[in-house]
mmCIF file of C-alpha atoms and ligand atoms in Angstrom:
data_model
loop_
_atom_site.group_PDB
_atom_site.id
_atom_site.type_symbol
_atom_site.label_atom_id
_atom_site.label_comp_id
_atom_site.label_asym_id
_atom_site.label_seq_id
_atom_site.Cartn_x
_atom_site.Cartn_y
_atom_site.Cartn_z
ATOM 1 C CA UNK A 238 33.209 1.114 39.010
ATOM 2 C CA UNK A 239 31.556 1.940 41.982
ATOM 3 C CA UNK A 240 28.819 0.129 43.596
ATOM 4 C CA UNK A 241 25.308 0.965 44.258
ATOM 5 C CA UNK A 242 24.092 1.594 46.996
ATOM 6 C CA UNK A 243 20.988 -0.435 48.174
ATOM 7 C CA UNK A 244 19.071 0.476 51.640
ATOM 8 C CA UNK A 245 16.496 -0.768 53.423
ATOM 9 C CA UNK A 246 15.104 -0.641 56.707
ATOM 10 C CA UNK A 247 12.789 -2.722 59.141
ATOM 11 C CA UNK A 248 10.503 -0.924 62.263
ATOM 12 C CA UNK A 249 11.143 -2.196 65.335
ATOM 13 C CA UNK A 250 7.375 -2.497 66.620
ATOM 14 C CA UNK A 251 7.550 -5.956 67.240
ATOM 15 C CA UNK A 252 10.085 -9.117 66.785
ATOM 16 C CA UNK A 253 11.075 -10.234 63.288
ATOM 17 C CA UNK A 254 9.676 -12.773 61.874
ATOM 18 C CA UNK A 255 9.797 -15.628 58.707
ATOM 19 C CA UNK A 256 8.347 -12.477 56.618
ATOM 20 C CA UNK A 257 10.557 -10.075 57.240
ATOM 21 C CA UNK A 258 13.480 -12.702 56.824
ATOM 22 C CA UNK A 259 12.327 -14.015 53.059
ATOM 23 C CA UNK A 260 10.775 -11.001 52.220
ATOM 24 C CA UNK A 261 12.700 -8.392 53.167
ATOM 25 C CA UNK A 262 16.448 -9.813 54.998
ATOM 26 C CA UNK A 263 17.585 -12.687 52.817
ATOM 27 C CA UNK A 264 17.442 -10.617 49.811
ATOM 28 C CA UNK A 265 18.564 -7.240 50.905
ATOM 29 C CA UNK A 266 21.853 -9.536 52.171
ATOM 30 C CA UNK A 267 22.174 -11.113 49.223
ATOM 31 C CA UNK A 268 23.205 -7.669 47.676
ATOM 32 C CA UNK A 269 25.893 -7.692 49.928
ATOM 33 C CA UNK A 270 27.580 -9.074 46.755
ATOM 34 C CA UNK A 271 26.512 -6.740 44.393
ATOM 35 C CA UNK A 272 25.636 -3.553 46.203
ATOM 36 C CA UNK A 273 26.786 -0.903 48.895
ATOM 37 C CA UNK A 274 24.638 -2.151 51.524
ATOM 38 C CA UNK A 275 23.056 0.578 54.310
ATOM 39 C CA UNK A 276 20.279 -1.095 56.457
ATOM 40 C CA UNK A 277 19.005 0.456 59.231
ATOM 41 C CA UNK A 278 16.064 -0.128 62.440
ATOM 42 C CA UNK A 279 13.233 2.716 61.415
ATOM 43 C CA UNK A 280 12.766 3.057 65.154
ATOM 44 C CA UNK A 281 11.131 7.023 64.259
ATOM 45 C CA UNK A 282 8.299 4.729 62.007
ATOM 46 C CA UNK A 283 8.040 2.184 64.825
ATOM 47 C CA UNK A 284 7.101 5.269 66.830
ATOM 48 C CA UNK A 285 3.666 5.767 65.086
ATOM 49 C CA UNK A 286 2.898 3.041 66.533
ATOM 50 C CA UNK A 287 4.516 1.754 69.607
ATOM 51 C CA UNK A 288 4.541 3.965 72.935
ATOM 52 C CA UNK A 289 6.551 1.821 75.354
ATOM 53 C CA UNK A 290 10.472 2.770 76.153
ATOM 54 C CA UNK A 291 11.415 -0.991 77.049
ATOM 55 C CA UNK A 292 10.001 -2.593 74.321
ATOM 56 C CA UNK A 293 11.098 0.433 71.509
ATOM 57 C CA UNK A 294 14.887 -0.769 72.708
ATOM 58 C CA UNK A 295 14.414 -4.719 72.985
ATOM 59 C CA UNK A 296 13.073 -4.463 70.135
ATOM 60 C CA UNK A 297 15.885 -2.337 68.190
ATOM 61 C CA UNK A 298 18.097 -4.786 69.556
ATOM 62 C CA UNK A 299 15.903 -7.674 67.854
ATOM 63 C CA UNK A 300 15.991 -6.313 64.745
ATOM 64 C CA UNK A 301 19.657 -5.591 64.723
ATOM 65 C CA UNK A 302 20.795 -9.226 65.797
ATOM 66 C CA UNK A 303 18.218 -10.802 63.359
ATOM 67 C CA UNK A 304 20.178 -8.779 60.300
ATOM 68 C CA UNK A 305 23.428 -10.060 62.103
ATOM 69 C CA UNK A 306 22.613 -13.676 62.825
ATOM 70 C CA UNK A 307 21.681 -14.146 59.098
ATOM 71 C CA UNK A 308 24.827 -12.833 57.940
ATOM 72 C CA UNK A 309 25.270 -9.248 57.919
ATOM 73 C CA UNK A 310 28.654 -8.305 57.334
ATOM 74 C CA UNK A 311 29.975 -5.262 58.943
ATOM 75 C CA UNK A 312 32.668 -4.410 57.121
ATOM 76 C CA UNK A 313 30.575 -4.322 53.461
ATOM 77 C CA UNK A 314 27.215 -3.069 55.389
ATOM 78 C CA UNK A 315 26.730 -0.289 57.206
ATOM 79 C CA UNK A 316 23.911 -1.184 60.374
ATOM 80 C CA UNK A 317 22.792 1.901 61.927
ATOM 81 C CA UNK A 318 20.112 2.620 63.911
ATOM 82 C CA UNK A 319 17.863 5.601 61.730
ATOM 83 C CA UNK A 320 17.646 8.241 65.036
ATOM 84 C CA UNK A 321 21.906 8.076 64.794
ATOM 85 C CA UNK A 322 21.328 10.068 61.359
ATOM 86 C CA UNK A 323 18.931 13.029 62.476
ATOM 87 C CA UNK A 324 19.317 14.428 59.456
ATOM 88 C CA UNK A 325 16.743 12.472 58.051
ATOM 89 C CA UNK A 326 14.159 14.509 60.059
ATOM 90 C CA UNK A 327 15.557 17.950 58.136
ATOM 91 C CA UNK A 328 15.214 16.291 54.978
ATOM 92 C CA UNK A 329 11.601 14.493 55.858
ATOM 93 C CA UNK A 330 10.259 18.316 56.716
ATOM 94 C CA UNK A 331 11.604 19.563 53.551
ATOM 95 C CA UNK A 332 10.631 17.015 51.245
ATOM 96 C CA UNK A 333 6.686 17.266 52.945
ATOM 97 C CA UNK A 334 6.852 20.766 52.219
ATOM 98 C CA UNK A 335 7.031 19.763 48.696
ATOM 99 C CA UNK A 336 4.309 16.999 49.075
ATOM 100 C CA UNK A 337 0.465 17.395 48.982
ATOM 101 C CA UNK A 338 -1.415 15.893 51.577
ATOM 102 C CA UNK A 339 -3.607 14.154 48.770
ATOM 103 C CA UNK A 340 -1.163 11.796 47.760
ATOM 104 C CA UNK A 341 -0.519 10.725 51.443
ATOM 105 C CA UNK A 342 -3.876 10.308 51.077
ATOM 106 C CA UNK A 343 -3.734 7.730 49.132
ATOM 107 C CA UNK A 344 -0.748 6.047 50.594
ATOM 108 C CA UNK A 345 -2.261 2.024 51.419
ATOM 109 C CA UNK A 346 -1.040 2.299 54.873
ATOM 110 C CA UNK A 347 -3.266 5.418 55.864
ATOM 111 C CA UNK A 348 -6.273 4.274 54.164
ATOM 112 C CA UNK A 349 -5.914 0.912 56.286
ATOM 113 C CA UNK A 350 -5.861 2.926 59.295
ATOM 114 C CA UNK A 351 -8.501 4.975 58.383
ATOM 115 C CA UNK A 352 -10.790 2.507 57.260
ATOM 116 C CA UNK A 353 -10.233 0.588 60.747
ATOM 117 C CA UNK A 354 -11.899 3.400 62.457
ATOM 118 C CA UNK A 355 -8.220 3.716 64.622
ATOM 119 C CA UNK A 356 -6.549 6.577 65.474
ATOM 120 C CA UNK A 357 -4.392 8.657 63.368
ATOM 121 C CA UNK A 358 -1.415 10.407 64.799
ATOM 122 C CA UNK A 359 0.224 13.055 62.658
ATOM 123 C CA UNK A 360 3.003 10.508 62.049
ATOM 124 C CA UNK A 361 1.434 7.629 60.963
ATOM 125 C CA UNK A 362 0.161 10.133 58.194
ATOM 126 C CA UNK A 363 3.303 12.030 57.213
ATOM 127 C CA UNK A 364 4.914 8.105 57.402
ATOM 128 C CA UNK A 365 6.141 7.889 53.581
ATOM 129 C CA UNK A 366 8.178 11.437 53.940
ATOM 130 C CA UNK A 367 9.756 10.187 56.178
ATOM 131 C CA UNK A 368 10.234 6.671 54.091
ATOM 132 C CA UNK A 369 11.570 8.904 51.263
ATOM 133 C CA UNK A 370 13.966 11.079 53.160
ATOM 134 C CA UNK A 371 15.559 7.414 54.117
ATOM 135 C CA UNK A 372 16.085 6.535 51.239
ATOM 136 C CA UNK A 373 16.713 9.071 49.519
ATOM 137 C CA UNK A 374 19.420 10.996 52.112
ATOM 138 C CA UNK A 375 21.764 8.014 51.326
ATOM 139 C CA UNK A 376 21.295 8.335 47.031
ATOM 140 C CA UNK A 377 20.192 4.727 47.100
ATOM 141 C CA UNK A 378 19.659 3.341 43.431
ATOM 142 C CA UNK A 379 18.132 -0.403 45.231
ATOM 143 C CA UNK A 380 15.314 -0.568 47.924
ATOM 144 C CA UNK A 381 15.017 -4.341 48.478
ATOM 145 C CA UNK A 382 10.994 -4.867 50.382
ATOM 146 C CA UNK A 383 8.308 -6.705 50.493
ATOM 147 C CA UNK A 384 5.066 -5.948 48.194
ATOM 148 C CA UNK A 385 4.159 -4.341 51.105
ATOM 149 C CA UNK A 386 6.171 -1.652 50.782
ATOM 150 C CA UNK A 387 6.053 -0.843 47.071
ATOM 151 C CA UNK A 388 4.024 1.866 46.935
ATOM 152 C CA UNK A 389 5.817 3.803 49.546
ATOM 153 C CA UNK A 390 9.395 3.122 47.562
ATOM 154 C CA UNK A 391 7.311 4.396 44.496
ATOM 155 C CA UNK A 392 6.350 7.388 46.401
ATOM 156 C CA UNK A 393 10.251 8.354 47.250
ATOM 157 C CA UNK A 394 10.677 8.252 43.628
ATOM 158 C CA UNK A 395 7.816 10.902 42.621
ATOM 159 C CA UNK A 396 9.152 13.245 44.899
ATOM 160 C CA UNK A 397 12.969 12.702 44.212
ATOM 161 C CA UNK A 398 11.568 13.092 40.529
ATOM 162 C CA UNK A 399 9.356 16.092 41.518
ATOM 163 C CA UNK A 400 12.238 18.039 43.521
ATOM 164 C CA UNK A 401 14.963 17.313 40.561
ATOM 165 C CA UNK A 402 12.226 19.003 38.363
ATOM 166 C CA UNK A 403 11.292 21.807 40.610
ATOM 167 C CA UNK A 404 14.910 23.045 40.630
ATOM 168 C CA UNK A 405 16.417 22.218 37.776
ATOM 169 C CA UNK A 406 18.958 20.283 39.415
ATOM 170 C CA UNK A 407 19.636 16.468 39.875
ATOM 171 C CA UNK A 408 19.602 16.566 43.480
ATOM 172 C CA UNK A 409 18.189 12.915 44.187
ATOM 173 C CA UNK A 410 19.183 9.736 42.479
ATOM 174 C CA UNK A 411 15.652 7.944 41.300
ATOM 175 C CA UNK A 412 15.280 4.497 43.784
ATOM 176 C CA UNK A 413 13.837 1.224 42.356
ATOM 177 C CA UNK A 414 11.987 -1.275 45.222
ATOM 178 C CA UNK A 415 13.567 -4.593 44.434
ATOM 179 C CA UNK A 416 10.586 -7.073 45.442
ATOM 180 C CA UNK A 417 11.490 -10.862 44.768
ATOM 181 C CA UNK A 418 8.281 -12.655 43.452
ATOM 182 C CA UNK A 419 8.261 -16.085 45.324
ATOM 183 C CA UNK A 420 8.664 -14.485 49.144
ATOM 184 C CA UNK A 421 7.093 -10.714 48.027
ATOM 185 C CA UNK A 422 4.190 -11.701 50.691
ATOM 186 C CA UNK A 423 4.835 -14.659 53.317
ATOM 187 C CA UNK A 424 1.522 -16.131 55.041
ATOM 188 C CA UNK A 425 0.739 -16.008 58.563
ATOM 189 C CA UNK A 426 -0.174 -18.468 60.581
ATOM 190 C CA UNK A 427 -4.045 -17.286 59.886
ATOM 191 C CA UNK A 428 -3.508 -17.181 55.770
ATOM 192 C CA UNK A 429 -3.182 -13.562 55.960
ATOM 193 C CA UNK A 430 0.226 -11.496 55.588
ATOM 194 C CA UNK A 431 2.397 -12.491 58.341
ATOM 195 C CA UNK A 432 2.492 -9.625 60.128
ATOM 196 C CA UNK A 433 3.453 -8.143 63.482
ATOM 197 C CA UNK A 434 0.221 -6.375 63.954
ATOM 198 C CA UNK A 435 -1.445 -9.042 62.550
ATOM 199 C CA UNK A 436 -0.136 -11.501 65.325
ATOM 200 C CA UNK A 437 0.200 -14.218 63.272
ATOM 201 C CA UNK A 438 3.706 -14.349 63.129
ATOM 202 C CA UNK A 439 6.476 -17.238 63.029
ATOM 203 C CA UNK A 440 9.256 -15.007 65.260
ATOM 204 C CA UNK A 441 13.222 -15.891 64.199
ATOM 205 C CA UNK A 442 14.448 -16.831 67.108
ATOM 206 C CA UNK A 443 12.076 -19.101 69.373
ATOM 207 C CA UNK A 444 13.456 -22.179 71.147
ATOM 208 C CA UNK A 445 12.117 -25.274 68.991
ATOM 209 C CA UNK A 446 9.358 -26.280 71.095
ATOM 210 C CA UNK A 447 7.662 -23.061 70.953
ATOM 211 C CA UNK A 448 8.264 -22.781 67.235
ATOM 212 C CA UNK A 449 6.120 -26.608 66.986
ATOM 213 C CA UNK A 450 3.631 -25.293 69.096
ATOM 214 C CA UNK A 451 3.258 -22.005 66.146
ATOM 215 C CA UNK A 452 3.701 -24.103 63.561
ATOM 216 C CA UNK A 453 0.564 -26.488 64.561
ATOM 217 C CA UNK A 454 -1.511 -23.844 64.681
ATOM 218 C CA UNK A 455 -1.459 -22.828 61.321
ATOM 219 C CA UNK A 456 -4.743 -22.773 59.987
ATOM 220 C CA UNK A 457 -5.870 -25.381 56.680
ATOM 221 C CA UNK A 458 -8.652 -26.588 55.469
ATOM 222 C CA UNK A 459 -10.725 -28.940 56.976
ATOM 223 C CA UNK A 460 -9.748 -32.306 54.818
ATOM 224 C CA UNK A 461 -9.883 -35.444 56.674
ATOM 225 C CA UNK A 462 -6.750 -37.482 56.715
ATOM 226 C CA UNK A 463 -7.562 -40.096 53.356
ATOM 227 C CA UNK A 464 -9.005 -36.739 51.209
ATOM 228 C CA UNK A 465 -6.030 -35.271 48.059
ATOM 229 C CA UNK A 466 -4.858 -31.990 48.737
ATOM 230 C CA UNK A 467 -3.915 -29.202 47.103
ATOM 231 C CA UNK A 468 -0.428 -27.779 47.994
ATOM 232 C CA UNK A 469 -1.232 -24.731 45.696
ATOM 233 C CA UNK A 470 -3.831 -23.050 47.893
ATOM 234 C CA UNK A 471 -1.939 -24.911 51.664
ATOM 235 C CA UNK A 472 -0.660 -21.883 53.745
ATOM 236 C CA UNK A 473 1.518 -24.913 54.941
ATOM 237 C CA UNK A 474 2.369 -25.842 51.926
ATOM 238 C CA UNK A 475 3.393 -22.510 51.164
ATOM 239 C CA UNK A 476 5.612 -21.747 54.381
ATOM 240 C CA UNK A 477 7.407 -25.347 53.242
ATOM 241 C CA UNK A 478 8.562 -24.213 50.180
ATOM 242 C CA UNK A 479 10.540 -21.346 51.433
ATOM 243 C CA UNK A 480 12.450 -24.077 53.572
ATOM 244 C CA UNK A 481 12.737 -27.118 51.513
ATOM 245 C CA UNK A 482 15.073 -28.542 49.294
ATOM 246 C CA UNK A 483 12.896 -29.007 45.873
ATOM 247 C CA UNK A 484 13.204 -32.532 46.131
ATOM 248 C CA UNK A 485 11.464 -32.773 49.335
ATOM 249 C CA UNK A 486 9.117 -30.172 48.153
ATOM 250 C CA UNK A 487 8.181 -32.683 45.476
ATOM 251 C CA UNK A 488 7.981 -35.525 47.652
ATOM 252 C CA UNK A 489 5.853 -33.611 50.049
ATOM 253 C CA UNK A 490 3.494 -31.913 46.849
ATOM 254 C CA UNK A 491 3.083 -35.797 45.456
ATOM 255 C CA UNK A 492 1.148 -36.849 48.980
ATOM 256 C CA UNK A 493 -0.525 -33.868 49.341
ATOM 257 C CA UNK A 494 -1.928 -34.793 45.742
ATOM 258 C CA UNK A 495 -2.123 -38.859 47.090
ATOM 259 C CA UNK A 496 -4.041 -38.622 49.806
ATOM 260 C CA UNK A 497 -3.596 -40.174 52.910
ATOM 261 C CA UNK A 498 -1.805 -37.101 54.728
ATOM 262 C CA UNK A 499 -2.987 -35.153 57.462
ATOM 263 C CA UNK A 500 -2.138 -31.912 58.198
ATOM 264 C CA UNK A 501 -0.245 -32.664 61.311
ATOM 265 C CA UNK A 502 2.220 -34.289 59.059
ATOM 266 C CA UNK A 503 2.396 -31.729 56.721
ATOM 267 C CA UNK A 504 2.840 -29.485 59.664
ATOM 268 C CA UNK A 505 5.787 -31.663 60.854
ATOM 269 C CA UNK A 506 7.770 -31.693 57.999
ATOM 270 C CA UNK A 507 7.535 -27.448 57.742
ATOM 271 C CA UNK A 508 8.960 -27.699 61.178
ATOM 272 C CA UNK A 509 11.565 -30.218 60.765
ATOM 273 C CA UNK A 510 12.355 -28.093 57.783
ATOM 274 C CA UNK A 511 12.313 -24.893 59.395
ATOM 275 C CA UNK A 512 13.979 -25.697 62.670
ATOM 276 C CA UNK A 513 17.362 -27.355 60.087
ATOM 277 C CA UNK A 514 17.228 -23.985 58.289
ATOM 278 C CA UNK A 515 17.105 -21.983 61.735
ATOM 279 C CA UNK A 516 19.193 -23.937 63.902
ATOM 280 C CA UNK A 517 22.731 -22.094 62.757
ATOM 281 C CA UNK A 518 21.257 -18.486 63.187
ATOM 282 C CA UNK A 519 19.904 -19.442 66.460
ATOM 283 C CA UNK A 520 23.518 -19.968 67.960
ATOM 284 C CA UNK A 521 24.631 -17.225 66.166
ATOM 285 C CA UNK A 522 22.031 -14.773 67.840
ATOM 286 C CA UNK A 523 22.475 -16.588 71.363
ATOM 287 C CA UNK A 524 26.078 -15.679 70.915
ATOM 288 C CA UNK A 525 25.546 -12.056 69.933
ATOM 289 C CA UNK A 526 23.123 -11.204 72.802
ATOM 290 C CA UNK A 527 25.652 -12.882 75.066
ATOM 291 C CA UNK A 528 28.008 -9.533 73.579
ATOM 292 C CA UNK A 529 25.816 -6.168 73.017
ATOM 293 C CA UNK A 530 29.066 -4.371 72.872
ATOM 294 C CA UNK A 531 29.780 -6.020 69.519
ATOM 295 C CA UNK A 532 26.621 -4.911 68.220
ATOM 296 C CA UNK A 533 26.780 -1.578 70.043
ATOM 297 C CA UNK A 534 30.388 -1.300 67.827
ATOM 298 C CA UNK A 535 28.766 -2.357 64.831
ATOM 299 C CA UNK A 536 25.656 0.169 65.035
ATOM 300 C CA UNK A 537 27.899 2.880 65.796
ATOM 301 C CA UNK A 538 30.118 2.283 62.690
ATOM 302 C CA UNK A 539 27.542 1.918 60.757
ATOM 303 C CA UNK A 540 26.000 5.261 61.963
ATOM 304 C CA UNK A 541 29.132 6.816 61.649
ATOM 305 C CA UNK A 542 29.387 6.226 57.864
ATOM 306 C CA UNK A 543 25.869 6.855 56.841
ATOM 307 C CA UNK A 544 25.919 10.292 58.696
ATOM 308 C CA UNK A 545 28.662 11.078 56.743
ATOM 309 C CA UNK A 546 26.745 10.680 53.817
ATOM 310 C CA UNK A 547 23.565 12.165 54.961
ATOM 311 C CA UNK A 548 24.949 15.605 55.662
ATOM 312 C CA UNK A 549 27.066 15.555 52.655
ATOM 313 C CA UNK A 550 23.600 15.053 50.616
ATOM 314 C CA UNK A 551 22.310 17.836 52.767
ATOM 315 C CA UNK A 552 24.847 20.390 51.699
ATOM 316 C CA UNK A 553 23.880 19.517 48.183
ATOM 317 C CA UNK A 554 19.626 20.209 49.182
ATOM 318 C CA UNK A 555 20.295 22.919 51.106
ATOM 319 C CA UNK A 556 22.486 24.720 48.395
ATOM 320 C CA UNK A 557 19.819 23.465 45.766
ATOM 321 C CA UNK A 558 16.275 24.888 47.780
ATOM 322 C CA UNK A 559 17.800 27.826 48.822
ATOM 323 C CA UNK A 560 18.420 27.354 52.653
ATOM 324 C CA UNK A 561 22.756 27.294 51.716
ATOM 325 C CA UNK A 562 24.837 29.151 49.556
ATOM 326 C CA UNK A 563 24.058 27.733 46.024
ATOM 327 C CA UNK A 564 26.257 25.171 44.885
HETATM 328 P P1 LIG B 80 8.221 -4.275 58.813
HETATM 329 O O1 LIG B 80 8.199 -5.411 59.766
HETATM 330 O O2 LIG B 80 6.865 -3.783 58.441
HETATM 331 O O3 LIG B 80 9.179 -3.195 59.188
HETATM 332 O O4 LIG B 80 8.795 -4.886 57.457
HETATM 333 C C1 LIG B 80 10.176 -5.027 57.195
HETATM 334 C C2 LIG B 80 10.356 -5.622 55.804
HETATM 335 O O5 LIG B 80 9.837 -6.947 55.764
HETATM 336 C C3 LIG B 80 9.637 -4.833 54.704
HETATM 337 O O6 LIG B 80 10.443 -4.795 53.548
HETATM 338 C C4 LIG B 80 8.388 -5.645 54.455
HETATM 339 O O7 LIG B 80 7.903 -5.512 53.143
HETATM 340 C C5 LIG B 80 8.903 -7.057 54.703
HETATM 341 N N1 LIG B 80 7.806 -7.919 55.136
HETATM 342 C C6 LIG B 80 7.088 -7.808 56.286
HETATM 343 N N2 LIG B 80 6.145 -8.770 56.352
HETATM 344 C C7 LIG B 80 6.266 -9.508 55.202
HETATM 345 C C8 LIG B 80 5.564 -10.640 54.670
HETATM 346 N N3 LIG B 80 4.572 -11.230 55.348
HETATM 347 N N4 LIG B 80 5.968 -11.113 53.467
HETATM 348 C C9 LIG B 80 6.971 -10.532 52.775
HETATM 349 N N5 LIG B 80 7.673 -9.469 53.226
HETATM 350 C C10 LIG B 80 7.326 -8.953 54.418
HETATM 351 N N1 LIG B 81 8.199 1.195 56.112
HETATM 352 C C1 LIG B 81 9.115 0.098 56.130
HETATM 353 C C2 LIG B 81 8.388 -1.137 56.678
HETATM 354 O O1 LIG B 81 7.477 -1.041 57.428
HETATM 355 C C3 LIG B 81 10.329 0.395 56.976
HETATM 356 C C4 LIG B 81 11.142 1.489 56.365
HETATM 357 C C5 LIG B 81 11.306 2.749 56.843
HETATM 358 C C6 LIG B 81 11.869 1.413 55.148
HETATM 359 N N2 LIG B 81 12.092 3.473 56.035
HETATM 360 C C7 LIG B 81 12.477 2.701 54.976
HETATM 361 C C8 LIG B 81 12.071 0.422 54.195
HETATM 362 C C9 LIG B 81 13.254 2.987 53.856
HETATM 363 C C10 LIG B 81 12.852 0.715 53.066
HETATM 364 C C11 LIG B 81 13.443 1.994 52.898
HETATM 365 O O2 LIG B 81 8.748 -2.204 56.345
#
């Protein structure tokens, strides 16, 4: 039987972080077993927000050797950058025409922006038709995300739903997010959602030093050394366990508990832990931006594949709405 397709994509607007990677790229790899895999770099979402031509591309590139590094295989996954499929943008305009502005209304990411008092460009608003042409130009059944992105993945499947009903006609398949409960939101180093607007991120690929340096500043309580802590409410704590073996996270949760352990130390072993887990990647990623042909070969395959399928599902909308010869 065929596979199912699963797609997701991450916006280059800043460099990935320990979020994205248990949140969003660990699992959406793991389906590499399981799945038809398309991920791509949402560099037309990263637009809404970043307005710089150096940083839009160094930051493509990030995101594209952070999915490699970690294991991407390009023969089962098709990488692709999202302006290499255009199509998307004929399929965003038609889905919006289908969409009233009250439900992007409602969409979290809007009402975030609007309650900060910032500026709101046309696409920051019109952000989730574009999220649901993504996904749903490419028939994906699996949208592996964060929690984060739920409600956007829910609102690709009201309007594949609401098109399918409109004309009679199964034109979309329905997506599913696929959030994993233990990493659905990471911390930052501040106890808020790591995040890249947020600044309070752990980035992928720092030399060790400079990953210490982060990791010391994340922000606890104010315990002294001898006082029991709780490794249930420790943002430290919490980072740990997405790096530990669960003996050492016992180990670790039984001192906490004890007594007698600072933070520092606490803070030490999340490094120590971190920089074992990160250490293979990190050569991995030095080697691949020692070669951006390779990755320039493996975008443009990618690309090439998903294209294919994007226009065919265009044929099928086009005949469907009206704009082609029915089908
Ligand atoms: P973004 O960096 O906003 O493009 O996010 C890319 C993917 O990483 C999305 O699926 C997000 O839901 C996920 N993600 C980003 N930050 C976090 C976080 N702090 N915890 C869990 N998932 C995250
Ligand atoms: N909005 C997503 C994020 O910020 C990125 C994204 C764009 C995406 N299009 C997508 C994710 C389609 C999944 C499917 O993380």
């Amino acid at each position: 039987m065929a596979r199912k397709r699963a797609l997701t994509g991450i916006q280059p607007s800043g460099v990935p972080h320990i979020g994205n990677l248990k949140g969003m790229i660990e699992p959406a790899l793991q389906l590499q077993e399981t799945h038809e895999p398309f991920y791509f770099i949402a560099s037309y979402h990263a637009l809404t927000s970043t307005k710089d031509a150096t940083l839009l591309r160094d930051y493509q590139r990030e995101a594209a050797l952070s999915f490699l590094a970690f294991g991407l295989d390009p023969d089962v996954t098709s990488l692709f950058l999202q302006q290499d499929v255009p199509e998307v943008c004929e399929l965003s305009w038609i889905l919006g025409c289908h969409v009233n502005t009250g439900v992007l209304e409602r969409a979290h990411a809007y009402k975030a922006a609007r309650d900060a008092g910032r500026e709101i460009n046309a696409g920051t608003f019109n952000y989730p038709i574009l999220m649901a042409a993504d996904i749903l130009i490419y028939d994906s059944h699996a949208v592996p995300v964060g929690k984060d992105q739920k409600q956007h993945v829910e609102m690709a499947r009201d309007m594949a739903a609401g098109m399918n009903h409109r004309y009679g006609a199964e034109i979309f398949v329905l997506p599913e997010p696929l959030i994993k409960a233990e990493v659905a939101t990471v911390p930052g180093l501040d106890g808020r959602k790591m995040s890249k607007s947020y600044g309070n991120t752990l980035p992928l690929f720092l030399p060790p030093k400079k990953l210490r340096k982060l990791v010391m500043k994340i922000v606890t309580d104010s315990k002294g050394v001898d006082e029991a802590k709780d490794p249930g409410s420790c943002n430290v704590f919490a980072l740990y366990e997405l790096f530990a073996t669960a003996d050492e996270q016992a180990d670790l949760a039984d001192r906490y508990r004890a007594g007698g352990l600072g933070y520092g130390h606490a803070k030490q072993a999340l490094f120590e832990a971190m920089d074992r887990f990160l250490a293979e990647p990190r050569e991995r990623y030095a080697e691949l931006s020692a070669d951006p042909e390779q990755v320039d070969r493996v975008l443009a395959q990618g690309a090439e594949k998903a294209r294919g399928i994007a226009q065919h599902t265009m044929s099928r909308v086009r005949g469907a709405i009206g704009l082609g010869p029915a089908r």
